[in-house]
């Protein structure tokens, strides 16, 4: 601008709206605002909101800055977009002014985040103690350790009486299969938590089933001295046990999978409704962005670096993906403001490329496109496409753009396949772009989910504590039922004595298993509700973030390229 | 068309081809994934007359994620001998890790590397060079460096 610089002539300090040339310090895109000639360098950027959040001359698109704040590479240790106050990028990189960010952040969300933090810390403790425990166990007999836990779990869940009936506290009376089944209980519980659906209750019901001998033949009641039978007290051909209240464990074990399936279908619906998150888009996309567990060899893990569950490219699809998807699914709901990624792979990209060197070569022609990053906050873009798409035009344009000398990359001439790996909406799912800073060097690592020491501990601890939770919840229900007038709950829980005399097996005992089942069921529903609420609040917080713009008061106004209003 | 990362890299490349900082030249930049630039320390320094090459690898998250920057160490170029540069080319510099910010750019990183070399007092490798190089991950971004020296 060769013209003489006009002085700012208004009494108020100039603001972001008074700047003529804006350049976003994140994406480096420019916008020119000239009242006389309303031209713009970049038509796509016209509608995006600009902010001047600090005390220096830096300005940025609000969406760019929010993206940076939510997932600065410094925050790699966190699995989710960090709360603003913990973001390393919450200050201006130049003048260190703290950004003022407003968002809907109710007290309950803060409490939940805090609780989450505590659980994470507990998880770490569990991880460490599990490792120590396993170490000790390996020496003194993992088997004994597992057996002891199995006994404990069974007693917790069934109550002492039923445990005595079905098994025995005397090892000598154990049937041979109890020596296999009991130590398997902790393993079972752990597996039940890592599947895509929480099958904890089902697994707990495998306890009485597995403890009892002669499951399928009610007539063959175990002779005295040997552990009792779950089906004891049921005559062959007699069906009245089906109408028992509380329901017989065998009956519950039969019905649970049905109930669970219905429950999870309902929960999925609610989840999708609340979060607006498309189901399975990201992992079931054609071309397979399959989640894959990549565990570095133990010796190679530097301190503080965790095993990673990586979302691999088509090349790395392997048989484990479906099972692993479960692990990922649970963590998937961690929110991100936006996430849209298109992988452009060379025509031969579909063939498996097991070695990294080859992958690196392939990447020569591969452009990873992060689309719609800015404007999509809160938007609901959902694109799904696959198969050969000719993006030569775009790729070439980009290449030429980059290379004014015309030194175009020969690879760009080739036919290119586009795998839309996942284009998830504004409520996005991916969560590990967060640590792109650390892991994204390899294409296969771009979408990485970490199993941290914390989350592993939470998984193990959460699984192993389930029988105890069931016991406590059951005991709580028992107390409530005793005090509740009307006795409805007491009848429901079967606290009024059983119609069967001793000798009818579990039918004649105080149905501890039943109130524990109900209690644990309620607990699981309650935790689901809580985590749903947590996700919803977090999503709302993330979407409602707005950065407060400051005026340029206190700055050398002559250094700014201002649009001076003609007075 | 184009993502934020490619648009931004295209712009940086445009600016670099118009005017490179002194001592810095583009060796190759044929795509938006890998660039190589040569750097030379101007003026008086321990590296007088030596030319090094920096390799930048970008991912789709650039500039939110830092680029992976290493000194090239092959038959043509050698990594400079410097207390913060490992013999495999990995660089221990906070701006490439925790201190990265999108306000930085390829040019800014190159200039910072130049001044890091220029201020070097003694030609030596990092004390743990051998051990590190033996176990180093392929990408220095998978290393957690401890930045202990604020003078650079």
mmCIF file of N, CA, C and O in Angstrom, chain A residues 23 25-30 42 58 64 67-68 71 73-74 76 93-94 302 304-305 363-364 368-371 373-374 394 398-399 401-405 407 409 433 436-442 450, chain B residues 1-15 17 29-34 57 59-66 68 97-105 135 137-139 141-144:
data_model
loop_
_atom_site.group_PDB
_atom_site.id
_atom_site.type_symbol
_atom_site.label_atom_id
_atom_site.label_comp_id
_atom_site.label_asym_id
_atom_site.label_seq_id
_atom_site.Cartn_x
_atom_site.Cartn_y
_atom_site.Cartn_z
ATOM 1 N N UNK A 23 -4.188 -12.658 8.083
ATOM 2 C CA UNK A 23 -3.562 -13.944 7.774
ATOM 3 C C UNK A 23 -3.654 -14.809 9.010
ATOM 4 O O UNK A 23 -3.150 -14.441 10.072
ATOM 5 N N UNK A 25 -2.688 -17.347 11.594
ATOM 6 C CA UNK A 25 -1.347 -17.854 11.922
ATOM 7 C C UNK A 25 -1.318 -19.367 12.001
ATOM 8 O O UNK A 25 -0.256 -19.968 12.067
ATOM 9 N N UNK A 26 -2.470 -19.997 11.975
ATOM 10 C CA UNK A 26 -2.489 -21.458 11.970
ATOM 11 C C UNK A 26 -2.448 -21.988 10.535
ATOM 12 O O UNK A 26 -1.550 -22.710 10.151
ATOM 13 N N UNK A 27 -3.419 -21.592 9.725
ATOM 14 C CA UNK A 27 -3.485 -22.184 8.388
ATOM 15 C C UNK A 27 -2.816 -21.311 7.335
ATOM 16 O O UNK A 27 -2.678 -21.724 6.189
ATOM 17 N N UNK A 28 -2.423 -20.095 7.699
ATOM 18 C CA UNK A 28 -1.746 -19.164 6.796
ATOM 19 C C UNK A 28 -2.619 -18.697 5.640
ATOM 20 O O UNK A 28 -2.111 -18.178 4.657
ATOM 21 N N UNK A 29 -3.910 -18.901 5.761
ATOM 22 C CA UNK A 29 -4.736 -18.387 4.694
ATOM 23 C C UNK A 29 -5.020 -16.913 4.927
ATOM 24 O O UNK A 29 -5.052 -16.457 6.054
ATOM 25 N N UNK A 30 -5.227 -16.212 3.825
ATOM 26 C CA UNK A 30 -5.377 -14.765 3.929
ATOM 27 C C UNK A 30 -6.755 -14.330 3.501
ATOM 28 O O UNK A 30 -7.426 -15.015 2.739
ATOM 29 N N UNK A 42 -9.104 -15.869 -0.978
ATOM 30 C CA UNK A 42 -9.571 -17.245 -0.863
ATOM 31 C C UNK A 42 -11.077 -17.237 -0.626
ATOM 32 O O UNK A 42 -11.543 -16.832 0.417
ATOM 33 N N UNK A 58 -0.953 -11.147 16.094
ATOM 34 C CA UNK A 58 -1.417 -12.400 15.489
ATOM 35 C C UNK A 58 -2.942 -12.473 15.455
ATOM 36 O O UNK A 58 -3.606 -12.136 16.423
ATOM 37 N N UNK A 64 -9.659 -22.599 13.410
ATOM 38 C CA UNK A 64 -8.280 -23.086 13.381
ATOM 39 C C UNK A 64 -7.683 -23.064 14.788
ATOM 40 O O UNK A 64 -7.046 -24.022 15.227
ATOM 41 N N UNK A 67 -9.088 -25.679 17.004
ATOM 42 C CA UNK A 67 -8.517 -26.980 16.658
ATOM 43 C C UNK A 67 -7.147 -27.133 17.296
ATOM 44 O O UNK A 67 -6.826 -28.146 17.902
ATOM 45 N N UNK A 68 -6.366 -26.115 17.163
ATOM 46 C CA UNK A 68 -5.017 -26.143 17.726
ATOM 47 C C UNK A 68 -5.069 -26.306 19.243
ATOM 48 O O UNK A 68 -4.341 -27.109 19.828
ATOM 49 N N UNK A 71 -6.075 -29.863 20.295
ATOM 50 C CA UNK A 71 -5.211 -30.998 20.024
ATOM 51 C C UNK A 71 -3.782 -30.629 19.673
ATOM 52 O O UNK A 71 -3.189 -31.166 18.750
ATOM 53 N N UNK A 73 -0.002 -30.883 19.806
ATOM 54 C CA UNK A 73 0.733 -32.131 19.967
ATOM 55 C C UNK A 73 1.303 -32.326 21.376
ATOM 56 O O UNK A 73 1.599 -33.430 21.780
ATOM 57 N N UNK A 74 1.370 -31.243 22.097
ATOM 58 C CA UNK A 74 1.860 -31.380 23.470
ATOM 59 C C UNK A 74 0.928 -32.236 24.305
ATOM 60 O O UNK A 74 1.295 -32.753 25.330
ATOM 61 N N UNK A 76 -0.309 -34.983 23.852
ATOM 62 C CA UNK A 76 -0.356 -36.384 23.455
ATOM 63 C C UNK A 76 -0.635 -37.327 24.606
ATOM 64 O O UNK A 76 -1.129 -38.416 24.402
ATOM 65 N N UNK A 93 1.399 -18.130 21.155
ATOM 66 C CA UNK A 93 2.789 -18.582 21.051
ATOM 67 C C UNK A 93 3.765 -17.420 20.970
ATOM 68 O O UNK A 93 4.962 -17.592 21.187
ATOM 69 N N UNK A 94 3.275 -16.243 20.652
ATOM 70 C CA UNK A 94 4.180 -15.110 20.492
ATOM 71 C C UNK A 94 4.224 -14.227 21.737
ATOM 72 O O UNK A 94 5.290 -13.992 22.288
ATOM 73 N N UNK A 302 10.072 -47.175 25.159
ATOM 74 C CA UNK A 302 10.742 -46.199 26.011
ATOM 75 C C UNK A 302 9.814 -45.834 27.168
ATOM 76 O O UNK A 302 8.600 -45.974 27.050
ATOM 77 N N UNK A 304 7.295 -44.390 29.419
ATOM 78 C CA UNK A 304 6.215 -43.464 29.176
ATOM 79 C C UNK A 304 5.547 -43.631 27.828
ATOM 80 O O UNK A 304 4.566 -42.998 27.541
ATOM 81 N N UNK A 305 6.061 -44.480 26.997
ATOM 82 C CA UNK A 305 5.408 -44.715 25.723
ATOM 83 C C UNK A 305 4.581 -45.978 25.849
ATOM 84 O O UNK A 305 5.058 -46.996 26.330
ATOM 85 N N UNK A 363 4.036 -43.826 -0.159
ATOM 86 C CA UNK A 363 3.580 -42.523 0.319
ATOM 87 C C UNK A 363 4.032 -41.389 -0.565
ATOM 88 O O UNK A 363 3.513 -40.299 -0.503
ATOM 89 N N UNK A 364 5.031 -41.676 -1.378
ATOM 90 C CA UNK A 364 5.461 -40.636 -2.306
ATOM 91 C C UNK A 364 4.273 -40.105 -3.078
ATOM 92 O O UNK A 364 4.223 -38.935 -3.414
ATOM 93 N N UNK A 368 -2.305 -37.183 2.130
ATOM 94 C CA UNK A 368 -3.296 -37.321 3.183
ATOM 95 C C UNK A 368 -4.009 -35.983 3.304
ATOM 96 O O UNK A 368 -3.402 -34.984 3.574
ATOM 97 N N UNK A 369 -5.246 -36.032 3.063
ATOM 98 C CA UNK A 369 -5.966 -34.781 2.999
ATOM 99 C C UNK A 369 -6.857 -34.612 4.221
ATOM 100 O O UNK A 369 -7.723 -35.421 4.493
ATOM 101 N N UNK A 370 -6.609 -33.605 4.906
ATOM 102 C CA UNK A 370 -7.487 -33.296 6.029
ATOM 103 C C UNK A 370 -8.464 -32.246 5.547
ATOM 104 O O UNK A 370 -8.104 -31.117 5.352
ATOM 105 N N UNK A 371 -9.673 -32.689 5.334
ATOM 106 C CA UNK A 371 -10.622 -31.776 4.721
ATOM 107 C C UNK A 371 -11.556 -31.192 5.753
ATOM 108 O O UNK A 371 -11.773 -31.751 6.807
ATOM 109 N N UNK A 373 -11.559 -29.258 7.895
ATOM 110 C CA UNK A 373 -11.168 -29.185 9.291
ATOM 111 C C UNK A 373 -11.732 -27.952 9.964
ATOM 112 O O UNK A 373 -12.270 -28.021 11.049
ATOM 113 N N UNK A 374 -11.624 -26.877 9.309
ATOM 114 C CA UNK A 374 -12.031 -25.648 9.956
ATOM 115 C C UNK A 374 -13.521 -25.534 10.192
ATOM 116 O O UNK A 374 -13.983 -25.559 11.307
ATOM 117 N N UNK A 394 -7.255 -32.748 -9.110
ATOM 118 C CA UNK A 394 -6.941 -32.071 -7.860
ATOM 119 C C UNK A 394 -5.488 -32.258 -7.480
ATOM 120 O O UNK A 394 -4.793 -31.313 -7.115
ATOM 121 N N UNK A 398 -2.653 -29.414 -7.247
ATOM 122 C CA UNK A 398 -1.882 -29.159 -6.043
ATOM 123 C C UNK A 398 -0.397 -29.227 -6.351
ATOM 124 O O UNK A 398 0.398 -28.407 -5.908
ATOM 125 N N UNK A 399 -0.031 -30.223 -7.140
ATOM 126 C CA UNK A 399 1.380 -30.379 -7.458
ATOM 127 C C UNK A 399 1.903 -29.162 -8.192
ATOM 128 O O UNK A 399 2.968 -28.639 -7.900
ATOM 129 N N UNK A 401 0.675 -26.264 -8.362
ATOM 130 C CA UNK A 401 0.631 -25.144 -7.458
ATOM 131 C C UNK A 401 1.914 -25.082 -6.645
ATOM 132 O O UNK A 401 2.507 -24.046 -6.418
ATOM 133 N N UNK A 402 2.323 -26.254 -6.235
ATOM 134 C CA UNK A 402 3.494 -26.313 -5.391
ATOM 135 C C UNK A 402 4.773 -26.094 -6.181
ATOM 136 O O UNK A 402 5.784 -25.714 -5.623
ATOM 137 N N UNK A 403 4.706 -26.384 -7.431
ATOM 138 C CA UNK A 403 5.919 -26.370 -8.221
ATOM 139 C C UNK A 403 5.833 -25.457 -9.420
ATOM 140 O O UNK A 403 5.557 -25.870 -10.529
ATOM 141 N N UNK A 404 6.080 -24.216 -9.182
ATOM 142 C CA UNK A 404 5.963 -23.261 -10.286
ATOM 143 C C UNK A 404 6.908 -23.606 -11.431
ATOM 144 O O UNK A 404 6.620 -23.282 -12.574
ATOM 145 N N UNK A 405 7.995 -24.276 -11.131
ATOM 146 C CA UNK A 405 8.952 -24.584 -12.198
ATOM 147 C C UNK A 405 8.449 -25.702 -13.090
ATOM 148 O O UNK A 405 9.090 -26.093 -14.052
ATOM 149 N N UNK A 407 8.115 -28.769 -12.281
ATOM 150 C CA UNK A 407 8.833 -29.995 -11.959
ATOM 151 C C UNK A 407 7.883 -30.958 -11.273
ATOM 152 O O UNK A 407 8.018 -31.282 -10.116
ATOM 153 N N UNK A 409 5.692 -34.044 -10.000
ATOM 154 C CA UNK A 409 5.960 -35.404 -9.559
ATOM 155 C C UNK A 409 5.309 -36.388 -10.515
ATOM 156 O O UNK A 409 4.120 -36.328 -10.767
ATOM 157 N N UNK A 433 -6.127 -38.064 16.759
ATOM 158 C CA UNK A 433 -5.352 -37.092 16.012
ATOM 159 C C UNK A 433 -4.614 -36.255 17.004
ATOM 160 O O UNK A 433 -3.599 -35.658 16.725
ATOM 161 N N UNK A 436 -1.398 -37.044 17.046
ATOM 162 C CA UNK A 436 -0.777 -37.076 15.740
ATOM 163 C C UNK A 436 0.647 -36.594 15.859
ATOM 164 O O UNK A 436 1.543 -37.087 15.215
ATOM 165 N N UNK A 437 0.826 -35.647 16.728
ATOM 166 C CA UNK A 437 2.144 -35.080 16.910
ATOM 167 C C UNK A 437 3.175 -36.151 17.158
ATOM 168 O O UNK A 437 4.308 -36.023 16.765
ATOM 169 N N UNK A 438 2.765 -37.192 17.790
ATOM 170 C CA UNK A 438 3.755 -38.189 18.110
ATOM 171 C C UNK A 438 3.722 -39.362 17.161
ATOM 172 O O UNK A 438 4.735 -39.911 16.781
ATOM 173 N N UNK A 439 2.537 -39.742 16.779
ATOM 174 C CA UNK A 439 2.414 -41.038 16.133
ATOM 175 C C UNK A 439 2.207 -40.974 14.640
ATOM 176 O O UNK A 439 2.322 -41.972 13.961
ATOM 177 N N UNK A 440 1.887 -39.809 14.145
ATOM 178 C CA UNK A 440 1.404 -39.785 12.786
ATOM 179 C C UNK A 440 2.481 -39.836 11.728
ATOM 180 O O UNK A 440 2.192 -39.711 10.557
ATOM 181 N N UNK A 441 3.689 -40.020 12.134
ATOM 182 C CA UNK A 441 4.748 -40.034 11.145
ATOM 183 C C UNK A 441 4.514 -41.123 10.116
ATOM 184 O O UNK A 441 4.790 -40.954 8.946
ATOM 185 N N UNK A 442 3.993 -42.224 10.554
ATOM 186 C CA UNK A 442 3.663 -43.267 9.616
ATOM 187 C C UNK A 442 2.195 -43.197 9.289
ATOM 188 O O UNK A 442 1.376 -42.974 10.148
ATOM 189 N N UNK A 450 -4.590 -44.987 21.907
ATOM 190 C CA UNK A 450 -3.641 -45.555 22.824
ATOM 191 C C UNK A 450 -4.321 -46.318 23.905
ATOM 192 O O UNK A 450 -5.288 -45.869 24.464
ATOM 193 N N UNK B 1 -10.024 -26.598 -3.470
ATOM 194 C CA UNK B 1 -9.712 -27.993 -3.122
ATOM 195 C C UNK B 1 -8.393 -28.052 -2.369
ATOM 196 O O UNK B 1 -7.523 -27.231 -2.519
ATOM 197 N N UNK B 2 -8.300 -29.021 -1.588
ATOM 198 C CA UNK B 2 -7.068 -29.185 -0.842
ATOM 199 C C UNK B 2 -7.331 -29.010 0.620
ATOM 200 O O UNK B 2 -8.255 -28.320 1.026
ATOM 201 N N UNK B 3 -6.530 -29.666 1.401
ATOM 202 C CA UNK B 3 -6.746 -29.574 2.826
ATOM 203 C C UNK B 3 -5.965 -28.392 3.369
ATOM 204 O O UNK B 3 -5.190 -27.757 2.657
ATOM 205 N N UNK B 4 -6.180 -28.141 4.622
ATOM 206 C CA UNK B 4 -5.429 -27.073 5.264
ATOM 207 C C UNK B 4 -3.939 -27.343 5.143
ATOM 208 O O UNK B 4 -3.151 -26.461 4.813
ATOM 209 N N UNK B 5 -3.548 -28.599 5.363
ATOM 210 C CA UNK B 5 -2.109 -28.864 5.363
ATOM 211 C C UNK B 5 -1.509 -28.653 3.977
ATOM 212 O O UNK B 5 -0.461 -28.046 3.833
ATOM 213 N N UNK B 6 -2.199 -29.134 2.935
ATOM 214 C CA UNK B 6 -1.614 -28.949 1.604
ATOM 215 C C UNK B 6 -1.659 -27.487 1.184
ATOM 216 O O UNK B 6 -0.720 -26.991 0.573
ATOM 217 N N UNK B 7 -2.752 -26.800 1.518
ATOM 218 C CA UNK B 7 -2.812 -25.390 1.148
ATOM 219 C C UNK B 7 -1.716 -24.592 1.839
ATOM 220 O O UNK B 7 -1.084 -23.729 1.266
ATOM 221 N N UNK B 8 -1.513 -24.936 3.103
ATOM 222 C CA UNK B 8 -0.495 -24.189 3.822
ATOM 223 C C UNK B 8 0.890 -24.511 3.289
ATOM 224 O O UNK B 8 1.729 -23.629 3.109
ATOM 225 N N UNK B 9 1.141 -25.793 3.011
ATOM 226 C CA UNK B 9 2.454 -26.154 2.482
ATOM 227 C C UNK B 9 2.671 -25.532 1.108
ATOM 228 O O UNK B 9 3.782 -25.093 0.780
ATOM 229 N N UNK B 10 1.624 -25.487 0.303
ATOM 230 C CA UNK B 10 1.755 -24.866 -1.013
ATOM 231 C C UNK B 10 2.172 -23.409 -0.861
ATOM 232 O O UNK B 10 3.035 -22.911 -1.579
ATOM 233 N N UNK B 11 1.568 -22.766 0.113
ATOM 234 C CA UNK B 11 1.904 -21.365 0.327
ATOM 235 C C UNK B 11 3.339 -21.200 0.815
ATOM 236 O O UNK B 11 4.078 -20.332 0.340
ATOM 237 N N UNK B 12 3.717 -22.068 1.746
ATOM 238 C CA UNK B 12 5.094 -21.980 2.252
ATOM 239 C C UNK B 12 6.094 -22.197 1.123
ATOM 240 O O UNK B 12 7.127 -21.538 1.038
ATOM 241 N N UNK B 13 5.755 -23.163 0.242
ATOM 242 C CA UNK B 13 6.664 -23.477 -0.851
ATOM 243 C C UNK B 13 6.762 -22.299 -1.822
ATOM 244 O O UNK B 13 7.845 -21.954 -2.296
ATOM 245 N N UNK B 14 5.616 -21.688 -2.067
ATOM 246 C CA UNK B 14 5.605 -20.514 -2.931
ATOM 247 C C UNK B 14 6.522 -19.442 -2.366
ATOM 248 O O UNK B 14 7.350 -18.865 -3.056
ATOM 249 N N UNK B 15 6.368 -19.204 -1.078
ATOM 250 C CA UNK B 15 7.175 -18.161 -0.453
ATOM 251 C C UNK B 15 8.655 -18.529 -0.457
ATOM 252 O O UNK B 15 9.514 -17.687 -0.695
ATOM 253 N N UNK B 17 10.179 -20.414 -2.627
ATOM 254 C CA UNK B 17 10.790 -20.329 -3.947
ATOM 255 C C UNK B 17 10.952 -18.885 -4.395
ATOM 256 O O UNK B 17 11.783 -18.588 -5.246
ATOM 257 N N UNK B 29 11.179 -30.805 -3.240
ATOM 258 C CA UNK B 29 9.869 -30.621 -2.618
ATOM 259 C C UNK B 29 8.834 -30.974 -3.666
ATOM 260 O O UNK B 29 8.145 -30.129 -4.192
ATOM 261 N N UNK B 30 8.778 -32.246 -3.998
ATOM 262 C CA UNK B 30 7.918 -32.677 -5.098
ATOM 263 C C UNK B 30 6.520 -33.058 -4.660
ATOM 264 O O UNK B 30 5.661 -33.335 -5.474
ATOM 265 N N UNK B 31 6.325 -33.164 -3.357
ATOM 266 C CA UNK B 31 4.980 -33.478 -2.896
ATOM 267 C C UNK B 31 4.786 -32.793 -1.548
ATOM 268 O O UNK B 31 5.637 -32.025 -1.109
ATOM 269 N N UNK B 32 3.671 -33.081 -0.944
ATOM 270 C CA UNK B 32 3.433 -32.456 0.351
ATOM 271 C C UNK B 32 3.698 -33.445 1.474
ATOM 272 O O UNK B 32 3.066 -33.415 2.515
ATOM 273 N N UNK B 33 4.593 -34.348 1.206
ATOM 274 C CA UNK B 33 4.921 -35.303 2.254
ATOM 275 C C UNK B 33 6.363 -35.141 2.727
ATOM 276 O O UNK B 33 6.626 -35.065 3.912
ATOM 277 N N UNK B 34 7.275 -35.090 1.795
ATOM 278 C CA UNK B 34 8.683 -35.018 2.171
ATOM 279 C C UNK B 34 9.375 -33.873 1.440
ATOM 280 O O UNK B 34 9.282 -33.786 0.221
ATOM 281 N N UNK B 57 9.261 -34.238 7.080
ATOM 282 C CA UNK B 57 8.156 -35.118 6.706
ATOM 283 C C UNK B 57 6.890 -34.569 7.351
ATOM 284 O O UNK B 57 6.833 -34.376 8.561
ATOM 285 N N UNK B 59 2.647 -34.631 7.938
ATOM 286 C CA UNK B 59 1.460 -35.464 7.867
ATOM 287 C C UNK B 59 0.241 -34.580 7.686
ATOM 288 O O UNK B 59 0.354 -33.354 7.621
ATOM 289 N N UNK B 60 -0.889 -35.220 7.580
ATOM 290 C CA UNK B 60 -2.112 -34.484 7.273
ATOM 291 C C UNK B 60 -2.491 -33.504 8.377
ATOM 292 O O UNK B 60 -3.322 -32.638 8.181
ATOM 293 N N UNK B 61 -1.885 -33.662 9.516
ATOM 294 C CA UNK B 61 -2.235 -32.788 10.624
ATOM 295 C C UNK B 61 -1.400 -31.505 10.660
ATOM 296 O O UNK B 61 -1.627 -30.642 11.500
ATOM 297 N N UNK B 62 -0.425 -31.444 9.790
ATOM 298 C CA UNK B 62 0.373 -30.225 9.732
ATOM 299 C C UNK B 62 -0.542 -29.054 9.434
ATOM 300 O O UNK B 62 -1.405 -29.179 8.583
ATOM 301 N N UNK B 63 -0.441 -27.915 10.046
ATOM 302 C CA UNK B 63 0.580 -27.487 11.009
ATOM 303 C C UNK B 63 0.168 -27.672 12.482
ATOM 304 O O UNK B 63 0.812 -27.117 13.355
ATOM 305 N N UNK B 64 -0.912 -28.410 12.703
ATOM 306 C CA UNK B 64 -1.274 -28.677 14.097
ATOM 307 C C UNK B 64 -0.221 -29.610 14.696
ATOM 308 O O UNK B 64 0.266 -29.398 15.804
ATOM 309 N N UNK B 65 0.106 -30.634 13.936
ATOM 310 C CA UNK B 65 1.188 -31.514 14.367
ATOM 311 C C UNK B 65 2.495 -30.997 13.794
ATOM 312 O O UNK B 65 2.533 -30.492 12.673
ATOM 313 N N UNK B 66 3.545 -31.140 14.557
ATOM 314 C CA UNK B 66 4.836 -30.667 14.068
ATOM 315 C C UNK B 66 5.316 -31.563 12.932
ATOM 316 O O UNK B 66 4.946 -32.720 12.855
ATOM 317 N N UNK B 68 8.131 -33.852 11.022
ATOM 318 C CA UNK B 68 9.238 -34.676 11.510
ATOM 319 C C UNK B 68 10.498 -34.158 10.815
ATOM 320 O O UNK B 68 10.606 -34.222 9.598
ATOM 321 N N UNK B 97 9.217 -30.526 19.160
ATOM 322 C CA UNK B 97 8.413 -31.381 20.035
ATOM 323 C C UNK B 97 7.385 -30.577 20.777
ATOM 324 O O UNK B 97 6.460 -30.023 20.182
ATOM 325 N N UNK B 98 7.605 -30.459 22.062
ATOM 326 C CA UNK B 98 6.585 -29.821 22.897
ATOM 327 C C UNK B 98 6.395 -28.345 22.615
ATOM 328 O O UNK B 98 5.352 -27.789 22.904
ATOM 329 N N UNK B 99 7.406 -27.709 22.082
ATOM 330 C CA UNK B 99 7.287 -26.271 21.849
ATOM 331 C C UNK B 99 6.833 -25.937 20.434
ATOM 332 O O UNK B 99 6.836 -24.780 20.032
ATOM 333 N N UNK B 100 6.476 -26.935 19.681
ATOM 334 C CA UNK B 100 5.993 -26.669 18.323
ATOM 335 C C UNK B 100 4.729 -25.822 18.392
ATOM 336 O O UNK B 100 3.911 -25.974 19.292
ATOM 337 N N UNK B 101 4.609 -24.953 17.431
ATOM 338 C CA UNK B 101 3.399 -24.151 17.328
ATOM 339 C C UNK B 101 3.160 -23.887 15.845
ATOM 340 O O UNK B 101 4.107 -23.760 15.067
ATOM 341 N N UNK B 102 1.906 -23.793 15.447
ATOM 342 C CA UNK B 102 1.639 -23.554 14.020
ATOM 343 C C UNK B 102 2.166 -22.208 13.529
ATOM 344 O O UNK B 102 2.211 -21.968 12.329
ATOM 345 N N UNK B 103 2.582 -21.391 14.456
ATOM 346 C CA UNK B 103 3.152 -20.121 14.026
ATOM 347 C C UNK B 103 4.517 -20.358 13.374
ATOM 348 O O UNK B 103 4.987 -19.561 12.572
ATOM 349 N N UNK B 104 5.123 -21.473 13.707
ATOM 350 C CA UNK B 104 6.397 -21.829 13.081
ATOM 351 C C UNK B 104 6.140 -22.349 11.663
ATOM 352 O O UNK B 104 5.019 -22.675 11.307
ATOM 353 N N UNK B 105 7.209 -22.429 10.897
ATOM 354 C CA UNK B 105 7.068 -22.890 9.512
ATOM 355 C C UNK B 105 8.349 -23.605 9.123
ATOM 356 O O UNK B 105 9.297 -23.670 9.907
ATOM 357 N N UNK B 135 18.925 -47.735 19.689
ATOM 358 C CA UNK B 135 17.529 -48.070 20.004
ATOM 359 C C UNK B 135 16.525 -47.088 19.432
ATOM 360 O O UNK B 135 15.342 -47.212 19.695
ATOM 361 N N UNK B 137 13.767 -45.002 17.615
ATOM 362 C CA UNK B 137 12.677 -45.307 16.685
ATOM 363 C C UNK B 137 12.953 -44.655 15.345
ATOM 364 O O UNK B 137 13.795 -43.761 15.246
ATOM 365 N N UNK B 138 12.230 -45.102 14.331
ATOM 366 C CA UNK B 138 12.454 -44.572 12.999
ATOM 367 C C UNK B 138 12.180 -43.069 12.972
ATOM 368 O O UNK B 138 12.929 -42.301 12.384
ATOM 369 N N UNK B 139 11.105 -42.693 13.571
ATOM 370 C CA UNK B 139 10.778 -41.268 13.593
ATOM 371 C C UNK B 139 11.166 -40.663 14.931
ATOM 372 O O UNK B 139 10.807 -41.188 15.975
ATOM 373 N N UNK B 141 9.889 -38.376 16.244
ATOM 374 C CA UNK B 141 8.694 -37.934 16.953
ATOM 375 C C UNK B 141 8.217 -38.984 17.949
ATOM 376 O O UNK B 141 7.380 -38.703 18.795
ATOM 377 N N UNK B 142 8.739 -40.193 17.812
ATOM 378 C CA UNK B 142 8.387 -41.215 18.792
ATOM 379 C C UNK B 142 9.352 -41.249 19.965
ATOM 380 O O UNK B 142 9.273 -42.111 20.819
ATOM 381 N N UNK B 143 10.268 -40.336 19.960
ATOM 382 C CA UNK B 143 11.194 -40.255 21.074
ATOM 383 C C UNK B 143 10.728 -39.164 22.015
ATOM 384 O O UNK B 143 10.266 -38.124 21.568
ATOM 385 N N UNK B 144 10.830 -39.438 23.275
ATOM 386 C CA UNK B 144 10.552 -38.336 24.206
ATOM 387 C C UNK B 144 11.869 -37.729 24.636
ATOM 388 O O UNK B 144 12.591 -38.301 25.433
#
